[in-house]
Amino acid sequence: MANFFASKTFTTLSDLHPNMANLKIIGIVIGKTDVKGFPDRKNIGSERFTFSFTIRDSPTHFVNATSWGNEDYIRSLSDSFRVGECVIIENPLIQRKELEREEKFSPSTPSDCKLLLSENHSTVKVCSSYEVDTKLLCLIHIPVKESHDYYSLGDIVANGHSLDGRIINVLAAVRSVGELKYFTTSDRRKGQRCEVKLYDEMESSFAMICWDNESILLAQSWVPQETVIFASDVRISFDKFRNCMIATVISKTIITTNPDTPEANILLNFISENKETNPVVDEIDSYLKESINCSFITQSKGWIEN
């Protein structure tokens, strides 16, 4: 196996500083946003497109990368890799991040820097797993927060309204992954929605909502009653329609599938031992999931898109 990870031709994320040039970076993608378009201020009537992703090259170092460009370039680049794949980035622009502004909407990272990818100067290449050191591949199973820094579902339910609007970390098992639902809002924006049911030792069912395509693709890879997730920075809110607390995946969220932590292993053992006796999804609960109206969705989308 070619050990790219240990190669001296790559700059490690821990060594990044602003204005470095001619860099080559390797990392595993641990988070990714959907492509979005914005009006181009320099060219009235046209749009610029962007998406972001988070890469990691060690347990303690990960950074956010953002690419801007025309729609064809950005969509092609975004479609070329997924969360869990390793990429090589060449010639990124290294900038110091604006901590308060950027981490309000982007994953929190330990680095002071961010990567900007230019259509004309930067390249992103997907690596085969056979080309990469296994130490790099294993990073996908390490949460970006301390393994003990989370709320159980029982904690969330017990705290109730006091957690409304809070952004927290959650460790839970996947009970079910709902069907992908498409909708059109009152202002004619198209969207999609997927509801994941979570559970743990204390709570048999707790809803987590995914609105963006990237988190939905990740959720669709989970195996019910076998997968455990550590969801960093999800938004907790009180759902008036269902009269209960729910979690929502937002642009800050990074989800670690089957985390390699003592706490996750305890939960994994629990779901393995209780797999046959775990209660099935209630038909009434399923009906309520299908019955969420567009006005509620429109209201929710207003504050979760960022």
mmCIF file of C-alpha atoms in Angstrom:
data_model
loop_
_atom_site.group_PDB
_atom_site.id
_atom_site.type_symbol
_atom_site.label_atom_id
_atom_site.label_comp_id
_atom_site.label_asym_id
_atom_site.label_seq_id
_atom_site.Cartn_x
_atom_site.Cartn_y
_atom_site.Cartn_z
ATOM 1 C CA MET A 1 0.000 0.000 0.000
ATOM 2 C CA ALA A 2 1.348 3.395 -0.969
ATOM 3 C CA ASN A 3 1.563 5.465 2.192
ATOM 4 C CA PHE A 4 0.444 8.888 0.926
ATOM 5 C CA PHE A 5 -0.518 9.994 4.397
ATOM 6 C CA ALA A 6 3.057 9.822 5.648
ATOM 7 C CA SER A 7 4.547 11.376 2.541
ATOM 8 C CA LYS A 8 6.574 14.520 3.087
ATOM 9 C CA THR A 9 5.091 16.055 -0.065
ATOM 10 C CA PHE A 10 1.911 16.847 1.859
ATOM 11 C CA THR A 11 1.487 19.762 4.217
ATOM 12 C CA THR A 12 -0.238 18.746 7.441
ATOM 13 C CA LEU A 13 -3.209 20.751 8.628
ATOM 14 C CA SER A 14 -1.412 21.537 11.876
ATOM 15 C CA ASP A 15 1.266 23.405 9.892
ATOM 16 C CA LEU A 16 -1.089 25.673 7.960
ATOM 17 C CA HIS A 17 -0.741 29.424 8.206
ATOM 18 C CA PRO A 18 -2.150 32.252 6.052
ATOM 19 C CA ASN A 19 -0.618 33.026 2.653
ATOM 20 C CA MET A 20 1.195 29.701 2.274
ATOM 21 C CA ALA A 21 1.458 28.798 -1.409
ATOM 22 C CA ASN A 22 1.841 25.766 -3.675
ATOM 23 C CA LEU A 23 0.483 23.367 -1.088
ATOM 24 C CA LYS A 24 -0.676 19.794 -1.396
ATOM 25 C CA ILE A 25 -2.964 18.566 1.398
ATOM 26 C CA ILE A 26 -4.483 15.156 1.994
ATOM 27 C CA GLY A 27 -7.418 14.479 4.295
ATOM 28 C CA ILE A 28 -10.599 12.526 4.807
ATOM 29 C CA VAL A 29 -13.897 14.349 4.262
ATOM 30 C CA ILE A 30 -15.874 14.350 7.528
ATOM 31 C CA GLY A 31 -18.581 16.871 6.608
ATOM 32 C CA LYS A 32 -20.056 18.517 3.521
ATOM 33 C CA THR A 33 -22.778 21.029 2.617
ATOM 34 C CA ASP A 34 -25.112 21.236 -0.346
ATOM 35 C CA VAL A 35 -24.410 23.501 -3.325
ATOM 36 C CA LYS A 36 -26.027 26.928 -3.040
ATOM 37 C CA GLY A 37 -26.361 29.814 -5.475
ATOM 38 C CA PHE A 38 -26.165 33.542 -4.709
ATOM 39 C CA PRO A 39 -26.639 36.668 -6.857
ATOM 40 C CA ASP A 40 -23.319 37.777 -8.337
ATOM 41 C CA ARG A 41 -22.773 41.394 -7.312
ATOM 42 C CA LYS A 42 -20.213 41.934 -10.058
ATOM 43 C CA ASN A 43 -22.417 40.518 -12.810
ATOM 44 C CA ILE A 44 -26.007 41.633 -12.313
ATOM 45 C CA GLY A 45 -28.500 38.938 -13.264
ATOM 46 C CA SER A 46 -26.076 36.046 -12.860
ATOM 47 C CA GLU A 47 -25.301 33.765 -9.930
ATOM 48 C CA ARG A 48 -22.224 32.447 -8.174
ATOM 49 C CA PHE A 49 -22.292 29.002 -6.599
ATOM 50 C CA THR A 50 -20.559 27.583 -3.563
ATOM 51 C CA PHE A 51 -20.289 24.604 -1.248
ATOM 52 C CA SER A 52 -18.108 23.734 1.720
ATOM 53 C CA PHE A 53 -16.612 20.637 3.250
ATOM 54 C CA THR A 54 -14.494 19.709 6.250
ATOM 55 C CA ILE A 55 -11.334 17.607 5.969
ATOM 56 C CA ARG A 56 -9.241 15.922 8.638
ATOM 57 C CA ASP A 57 -5.715 14.501 8.689
ATOM 58 C CA SER A 58 -5.307 13.613 12.383
ATOM 59 C CA PRO A 59 -7.489 13.087 15.440
ATOM 60 C CA THR A 60 -6.939 16.691 16.551
ATOM 61 C CA HIS A 61 -6.718 18.642 13.285
ATOM 62 C CA PHE A 62 -9.462 19.410 10.762
ATOM 63 C CA VAL A 63 -10.334 22.478 8.681
ATOM 64 C CA ASN A 64 -13.162 23.839 6.569
ATOM 65 C CA ALA A 65 -12.738 24.310 2.832
ATOM 66 C CA THR A 66 -14.963 26.395 0.554
ATOM 67 C CA SER A 67 -15.133 26.573 -3.214
ATOM 68 C CA TRP A 68 -16.759 29.307 -5.321
ATOM 69 C CA GLY A 69 -17.387 29.337 -9.066
ATOM 70 C CA ASN A 70 -19.906 28.881 -11.837
ATOM 71 C CA GLU A 71 -22.691 26.357 -11.449
ATOM 72 C CA ASP A 72 -21.239 23.655 -13.699
ATOM 73 C CA TYR A 73 -17.853 23.702 -11.966
ATOM 74 C CA ILE A 74 -19.234 23.755 -8.425
ATOM 75 C CA ARG A 75 -21.815 21.022 -9.001
ATOM 76 C CA SER A 76 -19.256 18.836 -10.766
ATOM 77 C CA LEU A 77 -16.741 19.275 -7.943
ATOM 78 C CA SER A 78 -19.355 18.633 -5.256
ATOM 79 C CA ASP A 79 -20.575 15.485 -7.011
ATOM 80 C CA SER A 80 -17.024 14.106 -7.292
ATOM 81 C CA PHE A 81 -16.711 13.075 -3.621
ATOM 82 C CA ARG A 82 -18.736 12.233 -0.533
ATOM 83 C CA VAL A 83 -18.289 12.170 3.224
ATOM 84 C CA GLY A 84 -15.913 9.348 4.139
ATOM 85 C CA GLU A 85 -13.723 9.654 1.048
ATOM 86 C CA CYS A 86 -10.112 10.865 1.051
ATOM 87 C CA VAL A 87 -9.107 13.775 -1.149
ATOM 88 C CA ILE A 88 -5.922 15.524 -2.200
ATOM 89 C CA ILE A 89 -6.227 19.303 -2.472
ATOM 90 C CA GLU A 90 -3.611 21.150 -4.498
ATOM 91 C CA ASN A 91 -2.969 24.903 -4.483
ATOM 92 C CA PRO A 92 -5.671 26.039 -2.044
ATOM 93 C CA LEU A 93 -5.612 29.600 -0.777
ATOM 94 C CA ILE A 94 -4.976 29.632 2.977
ATOM 95 C CA GLN A 95 -6.814 32.366 4.873
ATOM 96 C CA ARG A 96 -7.305 33.166 8.534
ATOM 97 C CA LYS A 97 -10.900 32.441 9.447
ATOM 98 C CA GLU A 98 -13.228 34.996 10.990
ATOM 99 C CA LEU A 99 -13.999 32.998 14.099
ATOM 100 C CA GLU A 100 -17.284 34.488 15.311
ATOM 101 C CA ARG A 101 -18.836 35.001 11.885
ATOM 102 C CA GLU A 102 -17.854 31.752 10.236
ATOM 103 C CA GLU A 103 -18.369 29.331 13.087
ATOM 104 C CA LYS A 104 -21.910 30.571 13.487
ATOM 105 C CA PHE A 105 -22.795 28.705 10.294
ATOM 106 C CA SER A 106 -19.847 26.321 9.735
ATOM 107 C CA PRO A 107 -18.463 23.420 11.764
ATOM 108 C CA SER A 108 -16.209 24.513 14.612
ATOM 109 C CA THR A 109 -12.591 23.597 13.912
ATOM 110 C CA PRO A 110 -9.401 23.774 16.007
ATOM 111 C CA SER A 111 -7.522 25.487 13.165
ATOM 112 C CA ASP A 112 -7.190 29.255 12.822
ATOM 113 C CA CYS A 113 -7.216 28.830 9.049
ATOM 114 C CA LYS A 114 -9.628 27.924 6.291
ATOM 115 C CA LEU A 115 -9.100 26.748 2.709
ATOM 116 C CA LEU A 116 -10.474 28.543 -0.347
ATOM 117 C CA LEU A 117 -10.540 26.611 -3.606
ATOM 118 C CA SER A 118 -10.278 28.463 -6.895
ATOM 119 C CA GLU A 119 -11.620 27.082 -10.158
ATOM 120 C CA ASN A 120 -8.568 28.349 -12.025
ATOM 121 C CA HIS A 121 -5.816 27.408 -9.585
ATOM 122 C CA SER A 122 -6.977 24.650 -7.202
ATOM 123 C CA THR A 123 -7.695 20.975 -7.789
ATOM 124 C CA VAL A 124 -9.369 18.270 -5.725
ATOM 125 C CA LYS A 125 -8.602 14.622 -6.444
ATOM 126 C CA VAL A 126 -10.370 11.679 -4.838
ATOM 127 C CA CYS A 127 -8.037 8.968 -3.547
ATOM 128 C CA SER A 128 -8.702 5.263 -3.661
ATOM 129 C CA SER A 129 -8.861 3.737 -0.197
ATOM 130 C CA TYR A 130 -6.064 1.415 -1.325
ATOM 131 C CA GLU A 131 -3.771 4.411 -1.773
ATOM 132 C CA VAL A 132 -4.243 5.841 1.695
ATOM 133 C CA ASP A 133 -2.793 4.950 5.073
ATOM 134 C CA THR A 134 -5.387 3.190 7.246
ATOM 135 C CA LYS A 135 -4.677 5.739 10.000
ATOM 136 C CA LEU A 136 -6.304 8.356 7.782
ATOM 137 C CA LEU A 137 -9.311 6.185 6.971
ATOM 138 C CA CYS A 138 -9.914 5.452 10.666
ATOM 139 C CA LEU A 139 -10.377 9.171 11.404
ATOM 140 C CA ILE A 140 -13.920 8.986 10.040
ATOM 141 C CA HIS A 141 -14.894 7.121 13.233
ATOM 142 C CA ILE A 142 -13.516 9.687 15.693
ATOM 143 C CA PRO A 143 -16.020 12.379 16.791
ATOM 144 C CA VAL A 144 -14.924 16.002 16.422
ATOM 145 C CA LYS A 145 -15.944 16.617 20.040
ATOM 146 C CA GLU A 146 -14.823 14.868 23.229
ATOM 147 C CA SER A 147 -16.439 11.430 23.410
ATOM 148 C CA HIS A 148 -18.121 12.248 26.750
ATOM 149 C CA ASP A 149 -19.372 15.679 25.605
ATOM 150 C CA TYR A 150 -22.927 14.801 24.624
ATOM 151 C CA TYR A 151 -26.520 14.635 25.782
ATOM 152 C CA SER A 152 -28.314 11.322 25.895
ATOM 153 C CA LEU A 153 -31.838 11.311 24.487
ATOM 154 C CA GLY A 154 -33.115 10.873 28.034
ATOM 155 C CA ASP A 155 -31.226 14.004 29.080
ATOM 156 C CA ILE A 156 -32.827 15.976 26.243
ATOM 157 C CA VAL A 157 -36.337 14.842 27.088
ATOM 158 C CA ALA A 158 -35.773 15.458 30.808
ATOM 159 C CA ASN A 159 -34.486 19.006 30.193
ATOM 160 C CA GLY A 160 -37.313 19.709 27.771
ATOM 161 C CA HIS A 161 -37.952 23.375 26.969
ATOM 162 C CA SER A 162 -34.741 24.501 28.657
ATOM 163 C CA LEU A 163 -32.842 23.115 25.642
ATOM 164 C CA ASP A 164 -35.121 24.736 23.058
ATOM 165 C CA GLY A 165 -32.926 26.441 20.457
ATOM 166 C CA ARG A 166 -29.678 25.071 21.892
ATOM 167 C CA ILE A 167 -26.959 23.518 19.730
ATOM 168 C CA ILE A 168 -25.619 20.373 21.390
ATOM 169 C CA ASN A 169 -23.982 17.012 20.727
ATOM 170 C CA VAL A 170 -26.007 13.789 20.719
ATOM 171 C CA LEU A 171 -25.004 10.131 20.975
ATOM 172 C CA ALA A 172 -27.738 7.722 19.896
ATOM 173 C CA ALA A 173 -28.569 4.614 17.918
ATOM 174 C CA VAL A 174 -30.511 4.633 14.655
ATOM 175 C CA ARG A 175 -33.945 3.080 14.981
ATOM 176 C CA SER A 176 -35.242 3.846 11.478
ATOM 177 C CA VAL A 177 -34.544 6.046 8.462
ATOM 178 C CA GLY A 178 -37.663 7.463 6.869
ATOM 179 C CA GLU A 179 -38.399 7.850 3.187
ATOM 180 C CA LEU A 180 -37.130 10.923 1.374
ATOM 181 C CA LYS A 181 -39.966 13.416 0.974
ATOM 182 C CA TYR A 182 -40.015 16.283 -1.518
ATOM 183 C CA PHE A 183 -42.019 19.454 -1.069
ATOM 184 C CA THR A 184 -42.525 22.968 -2.446
ATOM 185 C CA THR A 185 -42.800 25.896 -0.047
ATOM 186 C CA SER A 186 -45.241 28.779 -0.335
ATOM 187 C CA ASP A 187 -42.572 30.851 -2.120
ATOM 188 C CA ARG A 188 -42.070 28.017 -4.648
ATOM 189 C CA ARG A 189 -38.739 26.796 -3.334
ATOM 190 C CA LYS A 190 -38.243 23.067 -3.718
ATOM 191 C CA GLY A 191 -36.841 21.064 -0.839
ATOM 192 C CA GLN A 192 -36.463 17.616 0.621
ATOM 193 C CA ARG A 193 -36.806 16.130 4.063
ATOM 194 C CA CYS A 194 -35.824 12.891 5.757
ATOM 195 C CA GLU A 195 -36.710 11.944 9.303
ATOM 196 C CA VAL A 196 -34.449 9.624 11.270
ATOM 197 C CA LYS A 197 -35.724 7.970 14.432
ATOM 198 C CA LEU A 198 -33.080 7.638 17.143
ATOM 199 C CA TYR A 199 -33.114 5.672 20.398
ATOM 200 C CA ASP A 200 -30.931 4.746 23.363
ATOM 201 C CA GLU A 201 -31.169 3.022 26.739
ATOM 202 C CA MET A 202 -33.700 5.576 28.048
ATOM 203 C CA GLU A 203 -35.739 6.705 25.029
ATOM 204 C CA SER A 204 -37.328 4.373 22.486
ATOM 205 C CA SER A 205 -37.908 6.992 19.780
ATOM 206 C CA PHE A 206 -36.585 10.493 19.139
ATOM 207 C CA ALA A 207 -36.810 12.376 15.822
ATOM 208 C CA MET A 208 -33.828 13.911 14.013
ATOM 209 C CA ILE A 209 -34.653 15.876 10.860
ATOM 210 C CA CYS A 210 -32.358 16.130 7.825
ATOM 211 C CA TRP A 211 -33.142 18.833 5.246
ATOM 212 C CA ASP A 212 -30.009 18.890 3.090
ATOM 213 C CA ASN A 213 -29.032 16.329 0.486
ATOM 214 C CA GLU A 214 -25.628 15.520 2.002
ATOM 215 C CA SER A 215 -26.957 14.572 5.436
ATOM 216 C CA ILE A 216 -29.790 12.631 3.804
ATOM 217 C CA LEU A 217 -27.313 10.615 1.720
ATOM 218 C CA LEU A 218 -25.367 9.846 4.880
ATOM 219 C CA ALA A 219 -28.512 8.851 6.766
ATOM 220 C CA GLN A 220 -29.548 6.502 3.973
ATOM 221 C CA SER A 221 -26.325 4.545 4.526
ATOM 222 C CA TRP A 222 -27.210 3.772 8.150
ATOM 223 C CA VAL A 223 -28.492 0.339 9.160
ATOM 224 C CA PRO A 224 -31.420 0.551 11.609
ATOM 225 C CA GLN A 225 -30.775 -1.089 14.992
ATOM 226 C CA GLU A 226 -27.119 -1.586 14.061
ATOM 227 C CA THR A 227 -25.735 1.937 13.554
ATOM 228 C CA VAL A 228 -24.696 4.344 16.319
ATOM 229 C CA ILE A 229 -24.050 8.027 15.574
ATOM 230 C CA PHE A 230 -22.357 10.908 17.354
ATOM 231 C CA ALA A 231 -24.013 14.062 16.009
ATOM 232 C CA SER A 232 -21.941 17.154 16.814
ATOM 233 C CA ASP A 233 -23.742 20.502 16.891
ATOM 234 C CA VAL A 234 -27.334 19.601 16.101
ATOM 235 C CA ARG A 235 -30.085 22.058 16.949
ATOM 236 C CA ILE A 236 -32.599 20.998 19.594
ATOM 237 C CA SER A 237 -36.067 22.500 19.475
ATOM 238 C CA PHE A 238 -39.565 21.963 20.756
ATOM 239 C CA ASP A 239 -41.889 20.778 18.009
ATOM 240 C CA LYS A 240 -45.286 22.341 18.753
ATOM 241 C CA PHE A 241 -46.958 20.201 16.123
ATOM 242 C CA ARG A 242 -45.932 16.980 17.862
ATOM 243 C CA ASN A 243 -45.563 18.405 21.367
ATOM 244 C CA CYS A 244 -42.067 16.991 21.864
ATOM 245 C CA MET A 245 -38.380 17.789 21.491
ATOM 246 C CA ILE A 246 -36.620 17.063 18.186
ATOM 247 C CA ALA A 247 -33.115 17.421 16.735
ATOM 248 C CA THR A 248 -32.284 19.079 13.413
ATOM 249 C CA VAL A 249 -29.147 18.703 11.312
ATOM 250 C CA ILE A 250 -27.807 22.178 10.446
ATOM 251 C CA SER A 251 -24.824 23.542 8.510
ATOM 252 C CA LYS A 252 -22.610 23.301 11.628
ATOM 253 C CA THR A 253 -23.394 19.627 12.171
ATOM 254 C CA ILE A 254 -20.825 16.886 11.697
ATOM 255 C CA ILE A 255 -22.110 13.344 12.162
ATOM 256 C CA THR A 256 -19.730 10.508 13.019
ATOM 257 C CA THR A 257 -21.089 7.097 12.053
ATOM 258 C CA ASN A 258 -20.250 4.201 14.385
ATOM 259 C CA PRO A 259 -17.837 6.247 16.511
ATOM 260 C CA ASP A 260 -14.873 4.427 18.001
ATOM 261 C CA THR A 261 -15.394 5.527 21.609
ATOM 262 C CA PRO A 262 -16.095 3.701 24.898
ATOM 263 C CA GLU A 263 -19.463 5.425 25.233
ATOM 264 C CA ALA A 264 -20.533 4.427 21.723
ATOM 265 C CA ASN A 265 -19.420 0.836 22.282
ATOM 266 C CA ILE A 266 -21.600 0.610 25.393
ATOM 267 C CA LEU A 267 -24.596 1.824 23.373
ATOM 268 C CA LEU A 268 -23.742 -0.571 20.536
ATOM 269 C CA ASN A 269 -23.732 -3.474 22.976
ATOM 270 C CA PHE A 270 -27.100 -2.338 24.302
ATOM 271 C CA ILE A 271 -28.771 -2.246 20.895
ATOM 272 C CA SER A 272 -27.223 -5.594 19.942
ATOM 273 C CA GLU A 273 -28.575 -7.260 23.074
ATOM 274 C CA ASN A 274 -32.019 -5.665 22.707
ATOM 275 C CA LYS A 275 -32.427 -5.859 18.952
ATOM 276 C CA GLU A 276 -35.235 -8.408 18.910
ATOM 277 C CA THR A 277 -37.203 -6.773 21.709
ATOM 278 C CA ASN A 278 -36.891 -3.213 20.417
ATOM 279 C CA PRO A 279 -40.407 -1.815 19.817
ATOM 280 C CA VAL A 280 -41.486 -1.286 16.225
ATOM 281 C CA VAL A 281 -42.413 2.117 14.885
ATOM 282 C CA ASP A 282 -45.913 3.105 15.895
ATOM 283 C CA GLU A 283 -48.260 3.543 12.936
ATOM 284 C CA ILE A 284 -49.706 6.708 14.479
ATOM 285 C CA ASP A 285 -46.221 8.170 14.786
ATOM 286 C CA SER A 286 -45.614 7.330 11.134
ATOM 287 C CA TYR A 287 -48.852 9.058 10.187
ATOM 288 C CA LEU A 288 -47.839 12.208 12.071
ATOM 289 C CA LYS A 289 -44.534 12.216 10.236
ATOM 290 C CA GLU A 290 -46.329 12.225 6.904
ATOM 291 C CA SER A 291 -48.773 14.922 7.977
ATOM 292 C CA ILE A 292 -46.409 17.824 8.623
ATOM 293 C CA ASN A 293 -47.817 20.682 6.581
ATOM 294 C CA CYS A 294 -45.890 22.966 4.242
ATOM 295 C CA SER A 295 -46.440 26.031 6.382
ATOM 296 C CA PHE A 296 -44.618 24.314 9.241
ATOM 297 C CA ILE A 297 -41.858 23.218 6.876
ATOM 298 C CA THR A 298 -41.510 26.729 5.461
ATOM 299 C CA GLN A 299 -41.254 28.194 8.946
ATOM 300 C CA SER A 300 -38.655 25.611 9.946
ATOM 301 C CA LYS A 301 -36.598 26.065 6.793
ATOM 302 C CA GLY A 302 -36.296 29.759 7.506
ATOM 303 C CA TRP A 303 -33.980 29.197 10.462
ATOM 304 C CA ILE A 304 -32.295 25.904 9.679
ATOM 305 C CA GLU A 305 -30.839 26.695 6.268
ATOM 306 C CA ASN A 306 -28.031 28.625 7.935
#
